Coordinates of C-alpha atoms in Angstrom, one line a residue:
M397 CA -13.4 -30.4 23.8
E398 CA -15.9 -30.6 21.2
R399 CA -17.1 -27.0 19.6
A400 CA -20.4 -25.7 19.2
G401 CA -21.6 -26.8 15.7
A402 CA -18.9 -28.1 14.4
G403 CA -18.8 -30.8 11.4
W404 CA -18.1 -34.2 11.8
F405 CA -14.5 -34.0 10.5
E406 CA -13.9 -31.9 12.7
R407 CA -15.6 -33.5 16.1
F408 CA -14.1 -37.1 15.0
L409 CA -10.5 -36.1 13.3
V410 CA -9.5 -32.8 13.7
E411 CA -10.1 -32.0 16.9
P412 CA -9.0 -35.6 18.5
V413 CA -5.3 -34.5 16.7
A414 CA -5.0 -30.4 17.5
L415 CA -5.5 -32.8 21.6
Y416 CA -3.0 -35.5 20.6
L417 CA -0.6 -32.4 19.9
E418 CA -1.4 -30.3 22.9
H419 CA -1.2 -33.5 25.5
A420 CA 2.5 -34.8 24.0
L421 CA 3.5 -31.3 24.3
K422 CA 2.6 -30.6 27.6
T423 CA 4.0 -34.5 28.7
R424 CA 7.4 -34.7 26.5
V425 CA 8.8 -31.2 27.1
S426 CA 9.2 -29.6 30.3
G427 CA 9.5 -25.8 29.6
G428 CA 7.7 -23.5 30.2
R429 CA 8.4 -21.1 26.9
E430 CA 10.1 -23.7 24.6
R431 CA 6.5 -25.7 24.8
S432 CA 4.8 -22.4 24.3
F433 CA 7.3 -21.0 21.4
M434 CA 6.4 -25.5 20.3
A435 CA 2.7 -24.9 20.1
G436 CA 3.4 -21.5 18.7
V437 CA 5.1 -22.7 15.5
L438 CA 3.4 -26.3 15.8
A439 CA 0.2 -25.3 15.9
G440 CA 0.2 -22.1 15.7
Q441 CA -0.6 -20.9 19.0
R442 CA 1.0 -17.8 18.9
D443 CA -1.2 -16.3 22.1
Q444 CA 1.2 -18.7 24.7
L445 CA 4.2 -17.1 23.5
S446 CA 5.3 -14.0 26.1
P447 CA 5.0 -10.9 24.3
E448 CA 8.8 -9.7 25.3
L449 CA 9.9 -12.8 23.3
E450 CA 8.0 -12.5 19.9
L451 CA 8.9 -8.4 20.3
A452 CA 12.2 -9.7 19.8
F453 CA 11.6 -12.0 16.7
R454 CA 9.3 -9.0 15.3
R455 CA 13.0 -6.7 16.0
T456 CA 15.7 -10.1 14.4
G457 CA 13.2 -9.8 11.3
T458 CA 12.9 -13.7 12.3
A459 CA 8.9 -13.4 13.0
H460 CA 8.2 -15.8 9.6
I461 CA 9.3 -18.5 12.1
L462 CA 6.4 -17.7 14.3
A463 CA 3.6 -18.4 11.8
V464 CA 3.4 -21.5 10.5
S465 CA 4.4 -22.0 7.1
G466 CA 6.2 -23.3 4.2
L467 CA 8.5 -24.7 6.2
H468 CA 7.0 -27.1 8.6
V469 CA 4.2 -28.2 6.0
G470 CA 7.2 -29.0 3.4
L471 CA 8.9 -31.3 6.4
L472 CA 5.5 -33.0 7.3
V473 CA 5.3 -34.4 3.4
L474 CA 9.1 -35.0 3.3
V475 CA 8.2 -37.2 7.0
V476 CA 5.1 -38.4 5.4
N477 CA 6.6 -39.5 2.1
L478 CA 10.2 -41.7 4.0
L479 CA 7.2 -43.1 5.4
L480 CA 5.6 -44.3 2.2
Q481 CA 8.7 -44.7 0.5
R482 CA 7.9 -48.9 -0.3
L483 CA 4.2 -47.7 -1.1
K484 CA 5.7 -46.1 -4.3
S485 CA 7.5 -48.6 -6.3
A486 CA 3.4 -49.6 -7.4
A487 CA 2.0 -46.8 -10.1
W488 CA -1.3 -47.2 -8.1
G489 CA 1.0 -47.0 -5.0
R490 CA 2.6 -43.6 -6.1
W491 CA -1.4 -41.9 -7.0
A492 CA -2.3 -44.0 -2.9
A493 CA 0.3 -41.7 -1.0
V494 CA -0.2 -39.2 -3.4
A495 CA -3.8 -38.6 -2.0
L496 CA -2.8 -39.2 2.0
T497 CA -0.6 -36.7 2.4
G498 CA -3.0 -34.7 0.8
F499 CA -5.8 -36.4 3.6
I500 CA -3.1 -35.5 6.7
L501 CA -2.5 -32.3 4.7
L502 CA -6.2 -31.1 5.2
V503 CA -6.6 -31.8 8.8
Y504 CA -2.9 -30.5 9.9
T505 CA -3.9 -26.7 7.8
M506 CA -7.4 -27.0 9.7
V507 CA -5.7 -27.5 13.3
T508 CA -3.4 -24.7 12.0
G509 CA -6.3 -22.7 11.5
G510 CA -6.5 -22.1 8.2
A511 CA -3.6 -19.5 8.2
A512 CA -3.4 -18.7 3.9
S513 CA 0.3 -19.9 3.8
V514 CA 0.4 -23.1 4.9
R515 CA -2.6 -23.7 2.7
R516 CA -0.6 -21.5 0.0
A517 CA 2.5 -24.5 0.9
S518 CA -0.3 -27.3 1.4
I519 CA -1.3 -27.0 -2.9
M520 CA 1.8 -26.0 -4.1
A521 CA 3.0 -29.3 -2.2
M522 CA 0.1 -31.2 -4.0
V523 CA 0.2 -30.5 -6.8
V524 CA 4.3 -31.2 -7.5
L525 CA 3.7 -34.4 -6.2
T526 CA 0.5 -34.7 -8.7
G527 CA 3.2 -34.3 -11.4
A528 CA 5.9 -36.6 -9.9
A529 CA 3.0 -39.2 -9.6
S530 CA 1.8 -38.7 -13.1
G531 CA 5.5 -38.4 -14.4
R532 CA 5.4 -35.0 -15.5
Q533 CA 7.2 -32.7 -14.7
S534 CA 6.4 -29.6 -12.0
F535 CA 6.8 -26.0 -12.3
S536 CA 7.2 -24.0 -9.1
L537 CA 6.2 -21.3 -10.3
N538 CA 3.6 -22.2 -11.9
A539 CA 2.4 -24.2 -8.5
L540 CA 3.2 -21.0 -6.4
A541 CA 0.4 -18.9 -8.7
L542 CA -2.1 -22.0 -8.9
A543 CA -2.6 -22.0 -5.3
D544 CA -2.7 -18.5 -5.1
V545 CA -5.6 -19.0 -7.7
I546 CA -7.3 -21.5 -5.6
I547 CA -6.2 -19.7 -1.8
L548 CA -8.4 -16.2 -3.8
F549 CA -11.1 -18.6 -5.5
L550 CA -12.4 -19.3 -1.6
D551 CA -11.5 -15.5 -0.3
P552 CA -10.2 -12.9 -2.7
L553 CA -10.2 -10.8 -0.1
D554 CA -7.1 -12.9 1.5
L555 CA -5.3 -11.1 -1.5
F556 CA -5.2 -7.1 1.3
S557 CA -3.6 -9.7 3.8
P558 CA -0.3 -9.1 5.1
G559 CA 0.5 -12.8 6.2
F560 CA -0.3 -13.5 2.3
Q561 CA 1.2 -10.8 1.0
M562 CA 4.5 -11.7 2.9
S563 CA 4.7 -15.3 1.9
N564 CA 4.1 -14.8 -1.6
A565 CA 6.8 -12.0 -1.8
A566 CA 9.2 -14.4 0.1
V567 CA 8.5 -17.4 -2.1
L568 CA 8.7 -16.0 -5.2
S569 CA 11.6 -14.1 -4.0
I570 CA 13.8 -18.0 -3.2
L571 CA 12.5 -19.1 -6.5
L572 CA 13.5 -17.2 -8.4
F573 CA 16.6 -14.7 -7.0
N574 CA 18.1 -18.0 -4.8
P575 CA 19.2 -20.7 -7.4
R576 CA 21.3 -17.3 -8.9
L577 CA 22.6 -16.1 -5.9
N578 CA 24.0 -20.2 -5.9
Q579 CA 24.9 -20.1 -9.7
L580 CA 26.6 -16.4 -8.6
L581 CA 28.8 -17.5 -5.4
N582 CA 28.8 -20.9 -4.2
R583 CA 31.1 -21.9 -7.3
G584 CA 33.6 -24.8 -7.7
G585 CA 33.4 -28.3 -5.9
G586 CA 36.5 -29.5 -3.4
G587 CA 36.6 -31.3 -0.4
A588 CA 34.8 -31.5 2.8
G589 CA 35.0 -28.2 4.1
R590 CA 34.3 -26.7 0.7
R591 CA 30.9 -29.0 2.0
I592 CA 30.5 -27.5 4.8
W593 CA 30.9 -23.7 3.5
R594 CA 28.8 -24.4 0.6
F595 CA 26.2 -25.6 3.1
V596 CA 26.4 -22.6 5.4
N597 CA 26.8 -20.1 2.5
S598 CA 23.7 -21.6 1.0
S599 CA 21.1 -20.9 4.6
L600 CA 22.7 -17.6 4.0
L601 CA 22.0 -17.1 0.8
L602 CA 18.3 -18.4 1.6
T603 CA 17.5 -16.0 4.2
L604 CA 19.1 -12.8 1.9
A605 CA 16.8 -14.3 -0.9
A606 CA 13.5 -14.4 1.2
S607 CA 14.5 -11.1 2.7
L608 CA 14.8 -9.3 -1.0
G609 CA 11.1 -9.9 -1.1
V610 CA 9.7 -9.5 2.9
A611 CA 11.8 -6.6 4.1
P612 CA 9.9 -3.6 2.3
L613 CA 6.8 -5.0 3.1
I614 CA 7.5 -5.4 6.4
A615 CA 8.6 -1.6 6.1
W616 CA 6.1 -1.0 4.8
Y617 CA 3.2 -2.7 7.3
F618 CA 5.2 -1.8 10.8
G619 CA 7.3 0.8 9.9
T620 CA 10.7 -1.1 10.4
F621 CA 13.8 -2.2 9.4
S622 CA 16.0 -5.0 11.5
L623 CA 19.2 -4.5 10.1
I624 CA 20.9 -7.9 11.6
A625 CA 17.9 -9.6 10.2
F626 CA 19.9 -11.7 8.0
V627 CA 22.6 -12.2 10.2
A628 CA 20.4 -13.5 12.9
N629 CA 17.4 -15.1 10.8
F630 CA 20.6 -17.9 10.0
P631 CA 21.1 -19.6 13.8
V632 CA 16.4 -18.7 14.6
V633 CA 15.7 -20.5 11.1
L634 CA 18.7 -23.5 11.9
F635 CA 17.2 -24.3 15.5
S636 CA 13.9 -24.6 15.4
S637 CA 14.5 -26.1 11.7
L638 CA 16.2 -28.8 14.1
M639 CA 13.3 -28.1 16.9
L640 CA 10.9 -29.2 14.3
Y641 CA 12.1 -32.3 13.3
A642 CA 12.7 -33.3 16.8
L643 CA 8.8 -32.5 17.0
F644 CA 7.7 -34.7 14.5
G645 CA 9.7 -37.5 15.8
M646 CA 8.3 -37.3 19.0
L647 CA 4.9 -36.8 18.0
L648 CA 5.3 -39.7 15.5
L649 CA 7.3 -41.9 18.6
N650 CA 5.1 -40.7 21.2
L651 CA 2.7 -43.6 19.1
V652 CA 5.2 -46.5 20.4
S653 CA 7.3 -45.7 22.6
A654 CA 7.7 -43.6 25.4
A655 CA 10.7 -43.6 26.5
A656 CA 12.2 -43.1 22.9
A657 CA 9.2 -40.3 22.8
G658 CA 11.2 -38.5 25.5
V659 CA 14.6 -38.3 24.6
L660 CA 13.3 -36.4 21.3
G661 CA 11.4 -34.6 23.1
A662 CA 14.3 -33.2 25.1
A663 CA 16.0 -32.5 21.7
A664 CA 13.3 -30.7 20.8
Q665 CA 13.6 -28.5 23.6
F666 CA 16.9 -27.8 23.4
F667 CA 17.3 -26.9 19.8
A668 CA 14.1 -24.7 21.3
A669 CA 15.5 -22.7 23.9
L670 CA 19.0 -22.4 21.7
A671 CA 16.3 -20.5 18.9
L672 CA 14.8 -18.0 21.7
D673 CA 17.8 -17.4 23.6
S674 CA 19.3 -16.2 19.4
A675 CA 16.5 -14.3 19.2
S676 CA 16.5 -12.5 22.6
F677 CA 20.4 -12.5 22.1
F678 CA 19.8 -10.3 18.6
S679 CA 17.4 -8.1 19.6
G680 CA 20.0 -6.4 22.1
F681 CA 22.2 -4.6 19.3
P682 CA 20.9 -1.0 20.1
F683 CA 21.2 -0.7 16.3
G684 CA 19.8 -3.9 14.9
V685 CA 16.1 -1.8 14.0
V686 CA 15.9 1.7 12.7
N687 CA 12.7 2.8 11.9
F688 CA 11.6 3.9 8.4
R689 CA 8.8 3.3 6.3
P690 CA 8.8 3.5 2.7
A691 CA 5.6 5.5 0.5
A692 CA 3.6 3.5 -1.8
F693 CA 5.0 5.1 -5.4
E694 CA 8.8 3.9 -3.3
L695 CA 7.8 -0.1 -2.4
L696 CA 6.9 -0.1 -5.7
L697 CA 9.8 1.1 -7.3
F698 CA 11.9 -1.3 -5.6
F699 CA 9.6 -4.9 -6.9
F700 CA 9.8 -3.4 -10.4
L701 CA 13.8 -2.0 -10.9
L702 CA 15.0 -5.0 -7.9
P703 CA 15.0 -7.9 -10.9
V704 CA 17.0 -5.9 -13.1
P705 CA 20.4 -4.8 -12.2
F706 CA 19.9 -8.7 -10.1
F707 CA 20.2 -10.1 -13.9
F708 CA 23.4 -7.9 -14.9
L709 CA 24.8 -8.8 -11.9
V710 CA 24.4 -12.5 -12.3
R711 CA 25.8 -12.3 -15.2
N712 CA 28.8 -10.6 -14.8
R713 CA 28.1 -7.1 -16.5
W714 CA 28.3 -5.0 -13.1
K715 CA 28.9 -2.3 -14.5
E716 CA 25.4 -2.4 -16.4
G717 CA 24.1 -3.3 -13.4
V718 CA 26.1 -0.7 -11.2
G719 CA 24.8 1.9 -13.6
V720 CA 20.2 0.7 -12.3
L721 CA 21.3 0.8 -8.9
L722 CA 22.5 4.3 -9.2
V723 CA 20.0 5.3 -11.4
A724 CA 17.0 4.2 -9.6
T725 CA 19.1 5.2 -6.2
N726 CA 18.3 8.2 -7.8
I727 CA 14.6 8.3 -8.8
F728 CA 14.2 6.9 -4.6
V729 CA 16.0 10.5 -4.0
W730 CA 14.1 12.4 -6.2
Q731 CA 10.9 11.4 -6.5
A732 CA 10.0 13.4 -3.0
L733 CA 10.0 16.8 -5.0
F734 CA 7.7 15.4 -7.7
F735 CA 5.3 13.4 -5.7
P736 CA 4.7 14.9 -1.7
P737 CA 3.3 13.4 1.1
A738 CA -0.1 13.0 1.8
A739 CA -0.9 15.7 4.8
S740 CA -1.3 13.5 7.8
P741 CA -4.4 14.3 9.7
A742 CA -3.6 15.9 13.3
F743 CA -5.4 13.6 15.5
L744 CA -6.2 10.0 15.4
S745 CA -7.7 7.8 17.8
V746 CA -6.6 3.9 16.5
N747 CA -9.6 1.0 18.3
L748 CA -8.1 -1.8 19.5
G749 CA -11.0 -3.9 21.0
R750 CA -11.9 -2.9 24.6
N751 CA -8.7 -0.6 24.4
L752 CA -7.2 3.2 21.8
S753 CA -4.5 4.2 20.8
F754 CA -3.8 7.0 19.5
L755 CA -1.6 8.3 16.8
F756 CA -0.9 13.0 16.8
S757 CA 1.1 14.5 14.6
S758 CA 2.7 18.1 14.1
G759 CA 3.3 17.8 10.2
F760 CA 6.9 17.8 10.7
E761 CA 6.4 14.3 13.2
S762 CA 4.9 11.7 14.4
I763 CA 3.4 11.0 18.3
Q764 CA 2.0 7.7 19.2
I765 CA -0.2 7.5 22.8
D766 CA 0.0 3.9 24.0
A767 CA 0.6 0.5 22.2
G768 CA -2.3 -1.3 22.8
R769 CA -2.3 -4.8 25.2
K770 CA -0.9 -7.4 23.3
P771 CA 1.5 -7.3 20.6
S772 CA -0.8 -8.0 17.6
D773 CA -2.0 -4.6 17.9
G774 CA 1.2 -2.9 15.8
E775 CA 0.2 -4.6 13.4
R776 CA -3.1 -2.5 13.2
I777 CA -1.2 0.8 14.9
G778 CA 1.2 0.0 12.0
R779 CA -1.4 0.1 9.3
Q780 CA -3.3 2.9 10.5
E781 CA 0.1 5.3 10.2
A782 CA 0.6 3.9 6.8
G783 CA -3.2 4.3 6.0
F784 CA -3.5 8.0 6.7
G785 CA -0.1 9.0 6.2
F786 CA 1.8 9.4 9.0
S787 CA 5.1 8.8 9.5
S788 CA 7.3 6.7 12.4
P789 CA 6.9 8.4 15.5
S790 CA 9.4 10.2 16.7
A791 CA 7.9 9.8 20.5
L792 CA 5.7 6.6 23.2
V793 CA 3.5 8.0 25.4
Q794 CA 2.7 5.2 27.6
L795 CA -1.0 6.2 29.2
F796 CA -2.4 2.5 29.8
S797 CA -0.3 -0.2 27.4
P798 CA 2.4 -2.2 29.9
D799 CA 5.4 -0.9 29.9
S800 CA 6.9 -4.0 28.0
L801 CA 4.9 -3.0 25.4
V802 CA 5.9 1.2 25.7
L803 CA 8.9 0.1 26.0
G804 CA 9.3 -2.3 22.8
A805 CA 8.3 0.1 20.4
P806 CA 10.0 0.9 17.7
S807 CA 11.1 4.6 18.7
R808 CA 13.7 7.6 19.5
H809 CA 11.9 8.3 22.7
H810 CA 9.5 6.6 25.5
V811 CA 8.2 8.8 27.2
L812 CA 6.9 6.6 30.6
W813 CA 4.9 7.2 33.9
S814 CA 7.9 9.2 35.6
D815 CA 8.5 11.0 32.8
S816 CA 6.8 14.4 33.1
L817 CA 8.6 17.2 29.9
L818 CA 9.4 15.8 26.7
V819 CA 10.1 18.3 23.6
L820 CA 11.0 17.7 20.3
P821 CA 11.6 19.7 17.1
S822 CA 7.9 20.7 16.8
V823 CA 5.8 18.9 19.4
V824 CA 6.0 19.1 22.7
I825 CA 4.8 16.5 25.3
A826 CA 3.7 17.2 29.3
R827 CA 2.2 15.0 31.4
P828 CA 0.5 17.6 34.5
A829 CA -0.9 14.4 36.0
G830 CA -1.2 11.0 36.9
R831 CA -2.9 10.4 34.0
V832 CA -3.0 13.3 32.4
V833 CA -0.7 14.1 28.9
K834 CA -1.2 17.3 27.0
L835 CA 0.7 17.1 23.6
W836 CA 0.8 20.8 20.9
S837 CA 2.4 21.8 18.1
R838 CA 1.8 25.1 16.2
R839 CA -0.9 23.5 14.2
H840 CA -2.9 21.9 17.5
S841 CA -3.2 20.5 20.9
I842 CA -4.5 17.2 22.8
L843 CA -6.0 16.2 26.0
M844 CA -6.7 13.4 27.7
A845 CA -6.8 12.8 31.0
S846 CA -8.3 9.9 33.3
G847 CA -12.1 10.3 35.2
T848 CA -13.1 14.0 35.4
G849 CA -11.4 14.9 39.2
S850 CA -8.2 15.5 37.7
L851 CA -9.7 18.3 35.2
Q852 CA -8.5 21.5 36.3
K853 CA -9.5 24.6 35.1
S854 CA -5.7 25.9 33.6
E855 CA -4.1 26.8 30.6
L856 CA -2.6 23.3 30.7
F857 CA -5.5 21.5 31.0
R858 CA -6.8 23.6 27.2
A859 CA -6.7 22.0 24.0
D860 CA -8.5 21.4 20.9
T861 CA -8.8 18.2 20.7
A862 CA -10.2 16.1 24.0
V863 CA -9.9 12.3 25.3
L864 CA -11.6 11.7 28.3
W865 CA -12.1 8.7 29.9
I866 CA -15.1 7.8 32.6
Y867 CA -15.0 5.4 34.7
R868 CA -18.2 6.8 37.2
F869 CA -21.2 9.4 35.5
G870 CA -23.0 10.8 38.7
L871 CA -24.3 14.0 39.2
K872 CA -21.0 15.1 40.7
Q873 CA -19.1 13.4 37.7
Q874 CA -21.3 15.8 35.2
R875 CA -21.8 18.7 37.0
E876 CA -17.8 18.9 37.0
L877 CA -17.7 17.3 33.2
A878 CA -19.6 20.3 31.7
S879 CA -17.6 22.8 33.9
W880 CA -15.3 22.0 32.6
L881 CA -16.1 21.7 28.9
E882 CA -17.4 24.9 29.5
Y883 CA -13.6 27.0 30.4
S884 CA -11.6 25.1 27.6
R885 CA -14.5 24.7 25.3
P886 CA -12.8 21.7 22.7
T887 CA -13.3 21.5 19.3
H888 CA -13.6 18.2 19.5
C889 CA -14.2 15.7 22.5
L890 CA -14.6 12.2 23.2
L891 CA -15.9 10.2 25.8
V892 CA -14.2 6.5 26.4
P893 CA -16.8 4.8 28.7
G894 CA -14.6 2.7 31.3
G895 CA -15.1 -1.0 31.5
F896 CA -16.8 -1.0 34.6
L897 CA -19.2 2.2 34.2
K898 CA -23.0 1.4 34.7
R899 CA -25.4 0.8 32.8
V900 CA -27.8 3.6 33.9
D901 CA -24.2 5.5 33.4
R902 CA -23.3 4.8 30.4
E903 CA -26.6 5.7 28.8
M904 CA -26.9 9.1 30.8
L905 CA -22.8 9.8 29.5
R906 CA -24.2 9.0 25.7
R907 CA -27.5 11.4 26.6
F908 CA -24.1 14.3 27.9
S909 CA -22.1 13.5 24.5
N910 CA -25.6 14.1 22.1
E911 CA -26.6 16.9 23.3
R912 CA -23.5 19.2 23.2
P913 CA -21.9 20.2 19.7
G914 CA -18.5 18.7 18.8
V915 CA -18.7 16.0 21.9
E916 CA -18.7 12.3 20.7
F917 CA -19.5 8.9 22.8
R918 CA -16.9 6.6 21.9
S919 CA -18.0 3.8 19.5
K920 CA -15.4 0.6 19.1
D921 CA -16.9 1.1 14.5
R922 CA -15.5 4.4 14.6
Q923 CA -12.8 6.2 14.8
M924 CA -12.1 9.9 15.7
V925 CA -9.8 11.6 12.6
V926 CA -9.0 15.6 13.4
W927 CA -8.3 17.1 10.9
A928 CA -5.1 20.6 11.6
D929 CA -6.5 24.3 12.0
E930 CA -5.5 28.0 12.2
R931 CA -6.7 27.7 15.9
S932 CA -3.4 27.5 18.5
V933 CA -4.8 27.1 22.0
F934 CA -1.2 27.5 24.1
G935 CA -0.8 31.3 24.8
G936 CA -3.2 32.4 22.4
S937 CA -0.5 32.0 19.4
E938 CA 2.4 30.9 17.6
E939 CA 5.0 32.7 19.0
A940 CA 4.4 31.0 22.8
L941 CA 5.3 27.9 21.9
R942 CA 8.0 29.1 19.0
D943 CA 9.7 30.5 22.2
L944 CA 9.3 28.1 24.9
T945 CA 12.4 26.5 26.5
V946 CA 13.1 23.0 28.9
D947 CA 13.0 25.6 31.2
D948 CA 9.7 27.1 31.3
C949 CA 7.7 24.6 30.7
G950 CA 9.5 22.8 33.6
N951 CA 8.0 25.8 36.1
L952 CA 4.4 25.4 34.5
F953 CA 4.2 22.2 36.9

């Protein structure tokens, strides 16, 4: 189907190619989850992948497989150049091959949505191919720099995109470290067994080189560090690469022979199943992922000091290399004394389209309430955590999010529907009713409730900050809400209109909030940021919270 406003290039080239890819996958691949995986890897249609599988790739540090990037572009260029090998015997043929390859990459870039990683890889490939056609040597670092200059010229805001930063970090790390790692650990010749070992070892070293650049950024944006990424990447990347080889062959043969394309489609499905099973297997390791979010100073220090010890180790100057590592480790340990972290807000709302997530901080621990409705919501929540200085959440509380997202999010504790109480060193989490949650610490407290009918006039339903979801707002609901606000007197109150709230009721709710100080009507382009004050709601004093025990909280119900 043609999109309104699409140009002739999209209508007559991009959209037919996209439809051909979709039709070929539907007719030649029978497995549902394998076909969704192929669509995500080949054409960037990640929305078809189940949240559980996407979470498995994140936990194993192999989520880069799901992004159309340099691997896909490299295989496509390889296949195209093999088909045009005879054409490159003459000078004019070499330039014709470069032009045709560039045209194919342009179409493929638009089919995949024009992601920064695809644009960067395509520009790098064209720089290398142009240099080869002109008889001049091309340098990979120069090609990467030129690709970045072109991408940022077209859209300067790509510089702040996590995908742009991670793809550049991975490629730069591979270019700088992978040759030296192979030189250090893959020395000497040997027979067939030695060559096989070098192939396997080279693949592992390639993964290690990419991880050196990407892992700190993953920790910075998502607050997690995968301990099994180095091991899990080898089978997942291997099987995904074999799947892509079979897929490209299937797409070409499908033009001339349905039977031959079916054979390659079955092979691609087999390798896709192996890649998915490998990711699921490694994601089940209980200690495969740790919660860790470096500070900005630590991140910069890592990238600044990483090449120095590596330089010494490659040149067999082990004493100097180990000495630099020890100095860097001491800087990481002691820098917190001189650069204390900035204080985080006591409460923060995170807009996720129609949905919301919330972050609560006691000053020592952070709590996350809800994880959105889709896996990509976790990325925005992670960016908000980093931007406002929240630590990795000690607990994740379920309010509206599905079980798969809540259980899959990195956190030491998960408070589900069946859980009524969790006492942490500095935070107490209670669920006095079905869709009611209260959190309090020494410096702040919050109450979240769904519907005015769930509100009660009791100490457990009082808090400094309140978030209320409103689904009906007739006279009865107005009286219930006004009476509860008069009793509890929260300093801040956020009213969230339900998706099916009538327009008349919505306007009445907006007017109700405007007439009361401290009460705010939820807006998708604003977020609530509450800083801690000295007021303590629970029991009227800090001693009440300090002496609180599990049994005491249980008796509240």
